[in-house]
Short mmCIF file of C-alpha atoms in Angstrom, two decimals:
data_model
loop_
_atom_site.label_atom_id
_atom_site.label_comp_id
_atom_site.label_asym_id
_atom_site.label_seq_id
_atom_site.Cartn_x
_atom_site.Cartn_y
_atom_site.Cartn_z
CA MET G 1 -9.06 46.95 -13.16
CA ALA G 2 -7.59 45.66 -16.44
CA ASP G 3 -5.49 47.93 -18.62
CA GLN G 4 -7.74 49.84 -20.95
CA ASN G 5 -7.24 49.65 -24.72
CA TYR G 6 -9.26 49.95 -27.93
CA SER G 7 -10.90 46.55 -27.57
CA ASN G 8 -12.12 47.03 -23.99
CA HIS G 9 -12.59 50.79 -23.51
CA GLY G 10 -16.38 50.78 -23.82
CA ARG G 11 -18.11 50.59 -20.45
CA MET G 12 -21.55 49.48 -19.42
CA VAL G 13 -23.12 49.78 -15.99
CA PRO G 14 -25.30 46.66 -15.79
CA MET G 15 -27.70 48.04 -13.17
CA PHE G 16 -28.44 51.03 -15.42
CA HIS G 17 -28.00 49.74 -18.96
CA TYR G 18 -29.67 46.37 -18.47
CA VAL G 19 -31.67 46.23 -15.25
CA ALA G 20 -33.17 49.74 -15.17
CA PHE G 21 -34.15 49.81 -18.83
CA THR G 22 -35.56 46.27 -18.69
CA ALA G 23 -37.43 47.13 -15.50
CA ALA G 24 -38.95 50.14 -17.28
CA LEU G 25 -39.59 48.41 -20.59
CA PHE G 26 -41.38 45.37 -19.14
CA PRO G 27 -44.25 47.36 -17.53
CA TYR G 28 -44.48 49.48 -20.69
CA VAL G 29 -45.06 46.39 -22.84
CA LEU G 30 -47.60 45.03 -20.35
CA SER G 31 -49.42 48.37 -20.24
CA MET G 32 -49.58 48.42 -24.05
CA VAL G 33 -51.11 44.92 -24.04
CA TYR G 34 -53.59 46.04 -21.38
CA PHE G 35 -54.36 49.18 -23.39
CA PHE G 36 -55.23 47.25 -26.56
CA LYS G 37 -57.30 44.75 -24.58
CA ALA G 38 -59.16 47.69 -22.99
CA LEU G 39 -59.80 49.20 -26.42
CA ASN G 40 -61.31 45.94 -27.65
CA ALA G 41 -63.33 45.45 -24.45
CA GLY G 42 -64.60 49.02 -24.47
CA SER G 43 -63.85 49.61 -20.79
CA GLY G 44 -60.81 50.54 -18.72
CA ARG G 45 -59.40 52.70 -21.49
CA LEU G 46 -58.57 55.64 -19.22
CA GLN G 47 -56.66 53.50 -16.73
CA ALA G 48 -54.81 51.77 -19.55
CA ALA G 49 -53.91 55.09 -21.19
CA VAL G 50 -52.62 56.42 -17.86
CA MET G 51 -50.49 53.28 -17.39
CA VAL G 52 -49.03 53.63 -20.89
CA SER G 53 -48.33 57.33 -20.33
CA LEU G 54 -46.65 56.79 -16.96
CA THR G 55 -44.46 53.93 -18.13
CA ALA G 56 -43.51 55.90 -21.25
CA ALA G 57 -42.60 58.85 -19.00
CA VAL G 58 -40.31 56.62 -16.92
CA ILE G 59 -38.55 55.37 -20.06
CA LEU G 60 -38.15 58.93 -21.33
CA ALA G 61 -36.82 60.05 -17.95
CA LEU G 62 -34.20 57.28 -18.01
CA TRP G 63 -33.28 58.14 -21.60
CA PHE G 64 -32.90 61.86 -20.91
CA ALA G 65 -31.00 61.27 -17.66
CA ARG G 66 -28.46 59.32 -19.69
CA ALA G 67 -28.39 61.85 -22.53
CA PHE G 68 -27.91 64.81 -20.19
CA ALA G 69 -25.12 63.05 -18.28
CA LEU G 70 -23.31 62.25 -21.53
CA LYS G 71 -23.68 65.86 -22.71
CA ALA G 72 -22.10 67.10 -19.47
CA GLN G 73 -19.27 64.58 -19.85
CA ASP G 74 -18.78 65.68 -23.47
CA ARG G 75 -18.43 69.31 -22.40
CA ALA G 76 -15.90 68.37 -19.71
CA ILE G 77 -13.90 66.27 -22.18
CA ARG G 78 -13.90 69.12 -24.73
CA ALA G 79 -12.59 71.56 -22.12
CA GLU G 80 -9.98 69.14 -20.76
CA GLU G 81 -8.64 68.13 -24.16
CA ASN G 82 -8.68 71.70 -25.50
CA PHE G 83 -6.67 72.76 -22.44
CA ARG G 84 -4.31 69.82 -22.92
CA TYR G 85 -3.77 70.86 -26.55
CA TYR G 86 -3.32 74.50 -25.54
CA ILE G 87 -0.63 73.56 -23.00
CA ALA G 88 1.19 71.50 -25.63
CA THR G 89 0.93 73.99 -28.53
CA GLY G 90 -0.10 77.38 -27.17
CA LYS G 91 -3.14 77.32 -29.48
CA PRO G 92 -6.75 76.18 -29.04
CA PHE G 93 -8.20 73.25 -30.99
CA ASP G 94 -8.94 73.70 -34.67
CA SER G 95 -12.63 74.54 -35.06
CA LYS G 96 -12.94 71.73 -37.63
CA LEU G 97 -12.63 69.08 -34.91
CA ARG G 98 -15.97 67.43 -34.16
CA MET G 99 -17.03 66.32 -30.70
CA ARG G 100 -16.74 62.61 -31.55
CA GLN G 101 -13.14 63.19 -32.67
CA ILE G 102 -12.29 65.06 -29.46
CA ILE G 103 -13.81 62.28 -27.37
CA ALA G 104 -11.64 59.75 -29.23
CA LEU G 105 -8.52 61.91 -28.91
CA ARG G 106 -8.71 61.82 -25.11
CA PHE G 107 -7.26 58.30 -25.26
CA ALA G 108 -4.07 59.44 -27.03
CA GLY G 109 -0.93 59.56 -24.94
CA ASP G 110 0.86 62.88 -24.58
CA ASN G 111 3.65 61.83 -26.95
CA GLU G 112 1.24 61.35 -29.88
CA PHE G 113 -1.63 63.68 -28.98
CA VAL G 114 -0.65 66.80 -30.96
CA ALA G 115 0.29 64.84 -34.09
CA LEU G 116 -2.93 62.85 -33.91
CA VAL G 117 -5.00 66.04 -33.56
CA LYS G 118 -3.37 67.40 -36.74
CA LYS G 119 -3.94 64.11 -38.55
CA ALA G 120 -7.58 64.00 -37.41
CA VAL G 121 -8.16 67.51 -38.79
CA ASP G 122 -6.19 67.05 -42.03
CA GLU G 123 -7.64 63.63 -42.90
CA ASN G 124 -11.05 64.10 -41.23
CA LEU G 125 -10.59 60.85 -39.30
CA SER G 126 -13.56 59.17 -37.68
CA ALA G 127 -13.56 58.44 -33.95
CA LYS G 128 -12.87 54.77 -34.70
CA GLN G 129 -9.93 55.64 -36.97
CA ILE G 130 -8.48 57.92 -34.30
CA LYS G 131 -8.77 55.25 -31.61
CA MET G 132 -7.20 52.63 -33.86
CA ALA G 133 -4.28 54.98 -34.66
CA ILE G 134 -3.40 55.39 -30.98
CA THR G 135 -0.26 53.50 -29.99
CA ASN G 136 0.11 54.80 -26.42
CA TRP G 137 -3.38 54.38 -24.93
CA LYS G 138 -4.26 56.77 -22.09
CA ALA G 139 -7.04 55.14 -20.08
CA ASP G 140 -10.24 56.96 -19.13
CA TYR G 141 -12.02 55.08 -16.36
CA ASN G 142 -14.40 57.94 -15.56
CA ARG G 143 -16.72 58.03 -18.58
CA VAL G 144 -19.56 55.54 -18.46
#
C-alpha cells in the first residue's frame, strides 16, 4: 500500500461506493419510469408503487448503513484521539473542538499533535486546514 498523505488519504471501496449504489439506483430509475407509465395507462399503479417503494427502501438502507458505520468510526476516533491527547498533556480535549477537526487531527504525528490541537482550537481551523498543516503524516488505513 502506498504511503498515505493529504493528496491520497481519501478512500473509496468500489464495490460499495460504485457498484452497490449503481445497482440500487438503476432499478429505482426503472421503477419510476414504470410508475409514471402506469399512471398514464391507468393500470398497474399498485405494482409500480410497490416497486418504487422497495427500491427506495434499498437505497435508504444502503445510505443508513454507511451513515451508521461512519458514526461508529467517528466515535472511535474521538475516543482514541482524546486518549492520545490525554496521554500527551494530562488533560482532555478542549470542548471547542468539532468532530471534523478531531477526525483531521488523527493524521498528525505525535511530534506535532498537541501543538496542532492548540492551533485548531485557537484559530478555529477547518479539517482541510488542519490536514494541510500536518508535516509528519500518520496514516490511517482503517477508515473507509
